[in-house]
Coordinates of C-alpha atoms in Angstrom, one line a residue:
M28 CA -8.7 -3.3 10.7
N29 CA -11.6 -4.2 12.9
S30 CA -12.8 -7.7 13.7
S31 CA -15.9 -7.5 11.5
D32 CA -13.7 -7.0 8.4
M33 CA -11.5 -9.9 9.3
L34 CA -14.2 -12.5 8.7
T35 CA -15.3 -11.8 5.2
T36 CA -17.4 -14.9 4.9
S37 CA -20.0 -13.3 7.1
L38 CA -23.7 -14.0 6.8
P39 CA -26.3 -11.3 6.5
T40 CA -27.1 -9.4 9.7
P41 CA -30.0 -11.1 11.4
A42 CA -33.1 -9.2 10.5
A43 CA -35.8 -8.0 12.9
N44 CA -38.3 -10.4 11.2
P45 CA -38.4 -13.6 13.4
A46 CA -38.7 -15.8 10.3
A47 CA -35.8 -14.2 8.6
R48 CA -33.7 -14.4 11.7
A49 CA -34.5 -18.1 12.1
E50 CA -33.4 -18.7 8.5
V51 CA -30.1 -17.0 9.1
L52 CA -29.4 -18.9 12.3
E53 CA -30.3 -22.2 10.5
R54 CA -27.7 -21.4 7.8
R55 CA -25.1 -20.7 10.5
R56 CA -25.8 -24.0 12.2
A57 CA -25.6 -25.8 8.8
K58 CA -22.0 -24.4 8.4
R59 CA -20.8 -25.8 11.7
G60 CA -18.0 -28.3 11.1
T61 CA -17.7 -27.4 7.5
A62 CA -14.5 -26.2 5.6
E63 CA -16.0 -22.8 5.4
Q64 CA -16.3 -22.4 9.1
E65 CA -12.8 -23.7 9.5
F66 CA -11.6 -21.0 7.1
T67 CA -13.2 -18.2 9.2
S68 CA -11.4 -19.4 12.3
D69 CA -8.0 -19.8 10.8
F70 CA -7.0 -16.1 11.2
S71 CA -8.3 -16.1 14.8
A72 CA -5.9 -18.8 15.7
L73 CA -3.0 -17.0 14.1
M74 CA -4.0 -13.7 15.8
A75 CA -4.0 -15.4 19.2
Q76 CA -0.4 -16.5 18.7
V77 CA 0.7 -13.1 17.6
K78 CA -1.0 -11.4 20.6
E79 CA 0.6 -13.8 22.9
A80 CA 4.0 -12.9 21.5
G81 CA 3.3 -9.2 22.2
L82 CA 4.1 -8.2 18.6
L83 CA 1.1 -5.8 18.2
A84 CA 2.3 -3.6 21.0
R85 CA 3.5 -0.1 19.9
R86 CA 7.2 0.7 20.0
P87 CA 7.5 4.3 21.3
G88 CA 11.3 4.2 21.7
W89 CA 11.7 3.2 18.1
N90 CA 9.3 5.9 16.9
V91 CA 11.1 8.6 18.8
L92 CA 14.4 7.5 17.2
R93 CA 12.7 7.4 13.8
F94 CA 11.3 10.9 14.1
S95 CA 14.6 12.2 15.5
L96 CA 16.6 10.7 12.6
L97 CA 14.2 12.2 10.0
A98 CA 14.5 15.7 11.7
V99 CA 18.3 15.5 11.5
A100 CA 18.1 14.3 7.9
Y101 CA 16.0 17.3 6.9
I102 CA 18.3 19.7 8.6
V103 CA 21.3 18.2 6.8
G104 CA 19.4 18.2 3.5
F105 CA 18.4 21.9 3.6
A106 CA 21.8 22.9 4.9
V107 CA 23.5 21.2 1.9
L108 CA 20.9 22.7 -0.5
F109 CA 21.8 26.2 0.5
L110 CA 25.5 25.7 1.0
L111 CA 26.0 24.2 -2.5
G112 CA 24.0 27.0 -4.2
D113 CA 24.2 27.2 -8.0
S114 CA 26.1 24.0 -8.5
W115 CA 25.3 20.8 -10.5
W116 CA 26.3 18.9 -7.4
Q117 CA 22.7 19.7 -6.4
I118 CA 21.6 16.7 -8.5
A119 CA 23.0 14.5 -5.7
T120 CA 21.0 16.6 -3.2
A121 CA 17.9 16.1 -5.3
V122 CA 18.4 12.3 -5.1
Y123 CA 18.8 12.6 -1.4
F124 CA 15.6 14.5 -1.0
G125 CA 13.7 12.0 -3.2
A126 CA 14.8 9.2 -0.9
L127 CA 14.1 11.3 2.2
F128 CA 10.5 12.1 1.1
T129 CA 9.9 8.4 0.6
Q130 CA 11.2 7.6 4.0
T131 CA 8.9 10.3 5.4
A132 CA 6.0 8.7 3.4
Y133 CA 6.7 5.4 5.2
V134 CA 6.2 7.1 8.5
A135 CA 3.0 8.7 7.4
H136 CA 1.9 5.3 6.1
D137 CA 2.5 3.7 9.4
A138 CA 0.8 6.5 11.4
A139 CA -2.3 6.2 9.1
H140 CA -2.4 2.5 10.0
R141 CA -2.3 3.5 13.8
Q142 CA 1.0 1.8 14.3
I143 CA 2.5 4.8 16.1
F144 CA 0.0 6.6 18.3
T145 CA -2.6 5.1 20.7
N146 CA -4.7 8.3 20.4
G147 CA -6.5 8.3 17.0
K148 CA -6.9 12.0 16.8
V149 CA -3.2 12.6 17.4
G150 CA -2.4 10.0 14.7
E151 CA -4.7 11.7 12.3
W152 CA -3.2 15.2 12.8
V153 CA 0.4 13.9 12.5
S154 CA -0.5 12.0 9.3
T155 CA -2.2 15.0 8.0
I156 CA 0.8 17.3 8.6
I157 CA 3.4 14.8 7.4
G158 CA 1.4 13.7 4.4
N159 CA 0.4 17.1 3.1
L160 CA 3.2 19.4 4.3
F161 CA 6.2 17.1 3.8
I162 CA 5.2 14.8 1.0
G163 CA 2.5 16.7 -0.9
L164 CA 0.1 13.8 -0.4
S165 CA -3.5 14.2 0.9
Y166 CA -4.0 12.2 4.0
G167 CA -7.7 12.0 3.6
W168 CA -7.5 10.9 0.0
W169 CA -4.8 8.3 0.8
L170 CA -6.7 6.9 3.8
K171 CA -9.7 6.0 1.6
K172 CA -7.6 4.8 -1.4
H173 CA -5.1 2.7 0.6
N174 CA -6.7 1.7 3.9
A175 CA -10.4 1.5 3.1
L176 CA -10.2 0.1 -0.5
H177 CA -6.8 -1.5 -1.1
H178 CA -6.3 -3.2 2.3
A179 CA -9.9 -4.4 2.5
N180 CA -9.8 -5.8 -1.0
P181 CA -6.3 -6.3 -2.4
N182 CA -6.2 -7.0 -6.1
K183 CA -10.0 -7.2 -6.3
A184 CA -11.2 -6.1 -9.7
G185 CA -13.5 -3.1 -9.6
V186 CA -12.7 -2.4 -5.9
D187 CA -9.0 -2.0 -5.3
G188 CA -8.1 1.4 -6.9
D189 CA -4.5 0.2 -7.2
I190 CA -5.5 -1.9 -10.2
A191 CA -8.0 0.5 -11.7
P192 CA -7.3 1.1 -15.4
G193 CA -5.2 4.2 -16.2
A194 CA -2.0 4.5 -18.2
L195 CA -1.6 0.8 -17.4
V196 CA -4.2 -1.9 -17.3
F197 CA -4.1 -4.7 -14.8
V198 CA -7.1 -6.8 -15.9
A199 CA -7.3 -8.4 -19.3
E200 CA -10.9 -7.3 -19.8
D201 CA -9.8 -3.6 -19.5
A202 CA -7.1 -4.2 -22.1
Q203 CA -9.6 -5.8 -24.5
K204 CA -11.7 -2.6 -24.5
R205 CA -8.8 -0.4 -25.7
T206 CA -8.4 0.5 -29.4
G207 CA -5.9 2.3 -31.6
F208 CA -2.7 3.5 -29.9
A209 CA -4.0 2.6 -26.4
K210 CA -4.4 -1.0 -27.5
W211 CA -0.9 -1.0 -29.1
F212 CA 0.6 0.5 -25.9
A213 CA -1.2 -1.9 -23.6
A214 CA 0.4 -4.8 -25.5
R215 CA 3.8 -3.4 -24.6
Q216 CA 3.0 -1.7 -21.3
G217 CA 5.3 -3.9 -19.2
W218 CA 8.3 -2.2 -20.8
A219 CA 6.9 1.2 -20.0
F220 CA 6.5 0.4 -16.3
F221 CA 9.8 1.7 -15.1
P222 CA 9.8 4.9 -17.2
L223 CA 6.2 5.6 -15.9
L224 CA 7.5 5.3 -12.3
T225 CA 9.3 8.5 -12.8
L226 CA 5.9 10.2 -13.0
A227 CA 4.4 8.4 -10.0
G228 CA 5.3 11.2 -7.6
L229 CA 3.7 13.8 -9.9
Q230 CA 0.6 11.6 -10.1
L231 CA 0.3 11.4 -6.3
H232 CA 0.5 15.2 -6.1
V233 CA -2.1 15.7 -8.8
Q234 CA -4.6 13.1 -7.5
S235 CA -4.2 14.6 -4.0
V236 CA -5.0 18.1 -5.2
Q237 CA -7.9 16.9 -7.3
A238 CA -9.4 15.1 -4.3
I239 CA -9.0 18.2 -2.1
L240 CA -10.5 20.6 -4.7
K241 CA -13.5 18.2 -5.3
G242 CA -14.1 17.9 -1.5
Q243 CA -13.8 14.2 -1.4
S244 CA -15.9 12.9 1.5
S245 CA -13.0 11.2 3.2
I246 CA -11.2 14.5 3.6
K247 CA -12.3 15.8 7.0
R248 CA -10.0 18.8 7.1
R249 CA -10.2 20.1 3.6
W250 CA -9.0 23.6 4.1
T251 CA -6.1 22.5 6.4
E252 CA -5.0 19.9 3.9
G253 CA -5.4 22.4 1.1
I254 CA -3.2 25.0 2.7
L255 CA -0.5 22.5 3.8
I256 CA -0.3 20.8 0.4
A257 CA -0.1 24.2 -1.3
V258 CA 2.8 25.2 0.9
R259 CA 4.6 22.0 0.0
I260 CA 3.9 21.8 -3.8
I261 CA 4.5 25.5 -4.4
G262 CA 7.0 26.2 -1.6
F263 CA 9.5 23.4 -2.1
P264 CA 10.3 24.2 -5.8
A265 CA 10.4 27.9 -5.0
L266 CA 12.9 27.2 -2.2
A267 CA 15.0 25.1 -4.5
I268 CA 15.1 27.8 -7.2
W269 CA 15.9 30.4 -4.6
A270 CA 18.8 28.3 -3.2
A271 CA 20.3 27.0 -6.5
G272 CA 19.1 29.4 -9.2
P273 CA 16.4 29.0 -11.8
V274 CA 18.1 26.5 -14.0
V275 CA 19.8 24.2 -11.5
G276 CA 16.9 24.6 -9.1
S277 CA 14.4 23.5 -11.7
V278 CA 16.5 20.5 -12.7
F279 CA 16.9 19.7 -9.0
F280 CA 13.1 19.7 -8.5
L281 CA 12.5 17.4 -11.5
V282 CA 15.2 15.0 -10.4
Q283 CA 13.8 14.9 -6.9
L284 CA 10.3 14.3 -8.2
A285 CA 11.5 11.4 -10.4
V286 CA 13.5 9.7 -7.7
F287 CA 10.6 10.0 -5.3
G288 CA 8.3 8.4 -7.9
I289 CA 10.7 5.5 -8.6
H290 CA 11.4 4.9 -4.9
M291 CA 7.7 5.0 -3.9
G292 CA 6.5 3.0 -6.8
G293 CA 9.3 0.6 -6.6
S294 CA 8.4 -0.1 -2.9
F295 CA 4.6 -0.5 -3.4
A296 CA 4.3 -2.2 -6.8
P297 CA 6.3 -5.4 -6.1
N298 CA 4.0 -6.3 -3.3
H299 CA 0.8 -7.0 -5.4
K300 CA 1.4 -6.5 -9.1
G301 CA 1.5 -9.8 -10.9
Q302 CA -0.3 -11.6 -8.0
P303 CA -3.8 -13.1 -8.7
I304 CA -6.6 -10.7 -9.5
V305 CA -9.8 -11.6 -7.7
P306 CA -13.2 -11.2 -9.6
K307 CA -15.5 -8.7 -8.0
D308 CA -18.1 -11.3 -7.1
V309 CA -15.7 -13.5 -5.2
K310 CA -15.4 -13.5 -1.4
I311 CA -12.4 -15.1 0.4
D312 CA -11.8 -15.3 4.1
F313 CA -9.4 -12.7 5.5
L314 CA -6.4 -14.9 6.0
R315 CA -6.3 -16.2 2.4
R316 CA -7.5 -12.9 0.9
Q317 CA -4.5 -11.1 2.3
T318 CA -1.9 -13.8 1.8
L319 CA -2.7 -15.1 -1.6
M320 CA -2.8 -11.6 -3.2
S321 CA 0.4 -10.3 -1.6
R322 CA 4.1 -11.0 -2.2
N323 CA 7.0 -10.6 0.1
I324 CA 10.4 -9.3 -1.0
S325 CA 13.4 -11.1 0.5
G326 CA 16.4 -9.3 1.8
G327 CA 15.7 -9.0 5.5
R328 CA 16.2 -5.9 7.6
P329 CA 18.3 -3.9 4.9
M330 CA 15.4 -4.4 2.4
G331 CA 13.0 -3.5 5.2
F332 CA 14.8 -0.1 5.5
L333 CA 14.8 0.5 1.8
M334 CA 11.1 -0.4 1.5
G335 CA 9.9 0.9 4.9
G336 CA 8.9 -2.6 6.0
L337 CA 6.7 -3.1 2.9
N338 CA 8.9 -6.0 1.9
Y339 CA 7.0 -7.9 4.6
Q340 CA 3.7 -7.3 2.7
I341 CA 1.9 -10.4 3.7
E342 CA 2.5 -9.8 7.4
H343 CA 1.6 -6.1 7.0
H344 CA -1.7 -6.9 5.3
L345 CA -2.6 -9.5 8.0
F346 CA -1.6 -7.1 10.8
P347 CA -1.8 -3.5 9.5
S348 CA -1.6 -2.0 12.9
M349 CA 1.6 -3.9 13.9
P350 CA 4.6 -1.7 14.1
S351 CA 6.6 -2.1 10.9
V352 CA 9.8 -2.8 12.9
N353 CA 8.1 -5.9 14.3
L354 CA 7.1 -7.4 10.9
H355 CA 10.4 -9.4 10.6
K356 CA 9.7 -11.1 13.9
V357 CA 6.2 -12.3 12.9
Q358 CA 7.2 -13.5 9.5
P359 CA 8.5 -16.9 10.6
M360 CA 5.2 -17.5 12.5
V361 CA 3.1 -16.5 9.5
R362 CA 5.2 -18.6 7.1
E363 CA 5.0 -21.7 9.2
Y364 CA 1.2 -21.2 9.8
C365 CA 0.6 -20.9 6.1
R366 CA 2.6 -24.1 5.5
E367 CA 0.5 -26.0 8.1
K368 CA -2.7 -24.7 6.4
G369 CA -1.5 -25.4 2.9
I370 CA -1.8 -21.7 1.9
K371 CA 0.7 -20.5 -0.7
Y372 CA 3.2 -18.0 0.7
T373 CA 5.0 -16.0 -2.0
E374 CA 8.4 -14.5 -1.5
T375 CA 10.8 -13.4 -4.2
T376 CA 13.8 -11.1 -4.6
L377 CA 13.2 -7.5 -5.6
F378 CA 14.5 -8.0 -9.1
E379 CA 12.5 -11.2 -9.6
S380 CA 9.4 -9.3 -8.6
F381 CA 10.1 -6.6 -11.2
G382 CA 10.5 -9.4 -13.8
I383 CA 7.2 -10.8 -12.8
I384 CA 5.5 -7.4 -13.1
V385 CA 6.9 -6.7 -16.6
R386 CA 5.8 -10.1 -17.9
Y387 CA 2.4 -9.9 -16.2
L388 CA 1.7 -6.4 -17.6
N389 CA 2.6 -7.4 -21.1
R390 CA 0.4 -10.5 -20.9
V391 CA -2.5 -8.6 -19.5
G392 CA -2.0 -5.9 -22.2
L393 CA -2.5 -8.6 -24.8
G394 CA -5.7 -9.7 -23.1
Q395 CA -4.3 -13.1 -22.2
A396 CA -4.4 -13.1 -18.4
D397 CA -6.6 -15.8 -16.8
P398 CA -9.0 -15.0 -14.0
F399 CA -8.0 -16.1 -10.5
D400 CA -9.6 -19.5 -9.8
C401 CA -8.8 -21.8 -7.0
P402 CA -10.8 -24.1 -4.6
V403 CA -10.9 -21.3 -2.0
T404 CA -12.7 -18.9 -4.3
A405 CA -15.0 -21.6 -5.6
Q406 CA -16.2 -22.2 -2.1
F407 CA -16.8 -18.5 -1.3
R408 CA -18.1 -17.3 -4.7
S409 CA -21.1 -15.1 -4.3
R410 CA -24.4 -16.4 -5.5

């Protein structure tokens, strides 16, 4: 995240026309000493504290350990897969691989946020290989969807793809447009949330392949990604069938896919679903935009392992390039800073967050959700 994105209350770029430039400068002078100017400087003050604490520095030792543990985990997993052969104990192996692929996805996620490598090209290649070959997820597609759209505008209607209408709707206006069975389903969609998570892994595979086939502009290495993802999506099921036989191998693959979807979806969904939805025409300063629309999950370091550090979602959104292993250290600083500034800091347990999501989805499906409105958005509403 560069500095120009951090201050979203920016004025238009001064034009070459002297009169237009003078008008822009005059508006800037008019904002001096106002609450709006104070908002734009809030994050800068917090960033200064974080930099002084050295929490943005990369952790090479931690990353070497992380990659080493993953390598050992894959060796163990494939060894067990072939040793068990045609046995229904392979269901346990399938659960293991579903969790292992999710942990691998966390590494790819961190690398894509430049938490691991100082060299951007190296980070891109590692993310491309891990994402496509190990997870079956297009790095180029994910980079645009997650980094460019979601992180820049979390929970912003019409911009954040994570709340775009699909099987589920996250904005009341989208639910009101549905008719027939779709309308009936939307009114009860909260109860379908967990069953649908079993398909989240399949959805990620399908969307990745579609993006590669269409040649989405954000995919720089289309053929490389295409070959790697084909090896993963075709090769892994084939390997499972070879090792465990056609029946057990097929069930193994389906269970692995469902576990992967539940684990991935269960790690990402609690962080934003059920938090305020921002109308498309509203602009909020960076600190409040990332904090108010995010939710932390309590549970400390164990929950951090389970969710790949995404339980510290507020801190991750404020400092996306901060190593995930450091997020627990910056949390007290961010929480205290939000308290001083009067900014709501949301943290719940994992199960509480799931309850919030179910209730929110059902309410939205009935077309009853209220638009996000607060003094902050009122001050920064586009005109």
